[in-house]
Amino acid sequence: MLGIEQLPDVVGGGVYWPRGDRAAVLIDKRLTRLERLEAVAHELVHDEHGGGCDCEGMPDTWTVVAERAEARVHNEVARRLVPLDQLAAMRAIAEVNQLTLDSWHVAEHFDVPERVAARAMRLLDVD
C-alpha cells in the first residue's frame, strides 16, 4: 500500500491501480483511521473481483453496470467489516432489552465508519 498526500476527491479516498500482473492500492493520507480501513477493504475487494469496471473513456451505457459493480463492492465491504451474524445477535440483544440499535452504536461496536454500519444494517434487513 502506498500512501500519497492527496488523491482527487472524485476517487473517494482510494484507488485500485492494476498494472499487468501487479496492482497497487493508493490511499489518500487525509483519511481518518476508520476511513482508511474502509478504503483499503474496498480496494482489496476490487482486487479480488479482478478490478473495477469504471474505466476512463468507457461508453455512457456502461455507467449503470459500473454503479452496480461498485454497489456490490460496498456491500461486500460492509459484510466483512460488520459480520451480519454478529450484527443480528447484537440486534436481538437490543430488542430483548428494548433498546434502540442505530448505525452509530453499530459503528462504535465494530469500529467502522457509520456509513459502513448503516449499509450492514440495511443488508441484514435484506439478507
Coordinates of C-alpha atoms in Angstrom, one line a residue:
M1 CA 0.0 0.0 0.0
L2 CA 1.4 3.4 -1.0
G3 CA 0.0 6.5 0.8
I4 CA 0.1 9.7 -1.1
E5 CA -0.6 13.2 0.1
Q6 CA -3.8 13.8 -1.7
L7 CA -6.0 12.0 -4.3
P8 CA -8.6 13.7 -6.3
D9 CA -11.9 13.9 -4.3
V10 CA -13.7 12.1 -7.2
V11 CA -11.9 8.8 -6.3
G12 CA -13.3 8.7 -2.8
G13 CA -10.0 8.4 -1.0
G14 CA -8.7 5.2 -2.6
V15 CA -7.7 3.9 -5.9
Y16 CA -7.1 0.3 -7.2
W17 CA -4.5 0.6 -9.9
P18 CA -3.8 -2.7 -11.8
R19 CA -0.7 -2.9 -14.0
G20 CA -0.1 -6.2 -15.6
D21 CA 0.4 -9.0 -13.1
R22 CA 0.7 -6.5 -10.2
A23 CA -1.7 -3.9 -8.6
A24 CA -1.3 -1.0 -6.3
V25 CA -3.7 0.5 -3.8
L26 CA -3.3 4.2 -3.4
I27 CA -4.9 5.7 -0.2
D28 CA -5.3 9.4 0.5
K29 CA -3.4 10.4 3.7
R30 CA -6.2 12.9 4.6
L31 CA -8.5 10.0 5.5
T32 CA -9.2 9.2 9.1
R33 CA -8.2 5.8 10.5
L34 CA -11.7 4.4 10.0
E35 CA -11.9 5.8 6.5
R36 CA -8.6 4.2 5.6
L37 CA -9.8 0.9 6.9
E38 CA -12.9 1.2 4.7
A39 CA -10.9 2.4 1.7
V40 CA -8.3 -0.4 1.9
A41 CA -11.0 -3.1 2.3
H42 CA -12.9 -1.6 -0.7
E43 CA -9.9 -1.6 -2.9
L44 CA -8.9 -5.2 -1.9
V45 CA -12.4 -6.4 -2.8
H46 CA -11.9 -4.7 -6.2
D47 CA -8.7 -6.7 -6.5
E48 CA -10.4 -9.9 -5.6
H49 CA -13.1 -9.2 -8.2
G50 CA -10.4 -8.6 -10.9
G51 CA -10.5 -4.8 -10.7
G52 CA -13.1 -2.1 -11.2
C53 CA -15.1 -1.6 -14.3
D54 CA -15.3 2.2 -14.2
C55 CA -12.7 2.9 -16.9
E56 CA -11.6 6.2 -18.4
G57 CA -13.3 6.7 -21.8
M58 CA -16.0 4.0 -21.2
P59 CA -19.2 4.4 -23.1
D60 CA -22.1 6.1 -21.2
T61 CA -24.1 2.9 -21.4
W62 CA -21.6 1.2 -19.0
T63 CA -22.3 3.6 -16.2
V64 CA -25.2 1.6 -14.8
V65 CA -23.0 -1.6 -14.9
A66 CA -20.1 0.3 -13.1
E67 CA -22.6 1.6 -10.5
R68 CA -23.9 -1.9 -9.8
A69 CA -20.4 -3.3 -9.5
E70 CA -19.5 -0.6 -7.1
A71 CA -22.6 -1.2 -5.0
R72 CA -21.6 -4.9 -4.8
V73 CA -18.2 -3.9 -3.6
H74 CA -19.7 -1.6 -0.9
N75 CA -22.0 -4.4 0.2
E76 CA -19.1 -6.9 0.5
V77 CA -17.0 -4.4 2.5
A78 CA -20.0 -3.9 4.9
R79 CA -20.4 -7.7 5.3
R80 CA -16.7 -8.2 6.0
L81 CA -16.3 -5.3 8.4
V82 CA -19.6 -5.9 10.2
P83 CA -20.3 -9.6 10.1
L84 CA -24.1 -10.0 9.7
D85 CA -24.3 -12.9 12.1
Q86 CA -22.8 -10.8 14.8
L87 CA -24.9 -7.8 13.9
A88 CA -28.0 -10.0 14.1
A89 CA -27.0 -11.1 17.5
M90 CA -26.4 -7.5 18.6
R91 CA -29.8 -6.6 17.3
A92 CA -31.5 -9.5 19.1
I93 CA -29.9 -8.4 22.4
A94 CA -31.1 -4.8 21.8
E95 CA -34.6 -5.9 21.1
V96 CA -34.8 -8.2 24.1
N97 CA -33.7 -5.3 26.3
Q98 CA -36.0 -2.8 24.4
L99 CA -33.0 -0.7 23.3
T100 CA -32.6 1.2 20.1
L101 CA -29.8 0.0 17.9
D102 CA -28.7 2.6 15.4
S103 CA -25.8 2.9 12.9
W104 CA -23.8 5.0 15.4
H105 CA -23.9 2.2 18.0
V106 CA -23.0 -0.4 15.4
A107 CA -20.2 1.7 14.1
E108 CA -18.8 2.1 17.6
H109 CA -19.1 -1.6 18.4
F110 CA -17.4 -2.8 15.2
D111 CA -15.0 0.2 14.9
V112 CA -16.1 1.1 11.4
P113 CA -17.3 4.3 9.7
E114 CA -21.0 4.9 10.3
R115 CA -21.9 4.6 6.6
V116 CA -20.5 1.1 6.7
A117 CA -22.6 0.3 9.7
A118 CA -25.7 1.7 8.1
R119 CA -25.1 -0.4 5.0
A120 CA -24.6 -3.5 7.1
M121 CA -27.9 -2.8 8.9
R122 CA -29.7 -2.5 5.5
L123 CA -28.1 -5.7 4.3
L124 CA -29.3 -7.5 7.5
D125 CA -32.8 -6.5 6.7
V126 CA -32.5 -7.7 3.1
D127 CA -30.5 -11.0 3.5

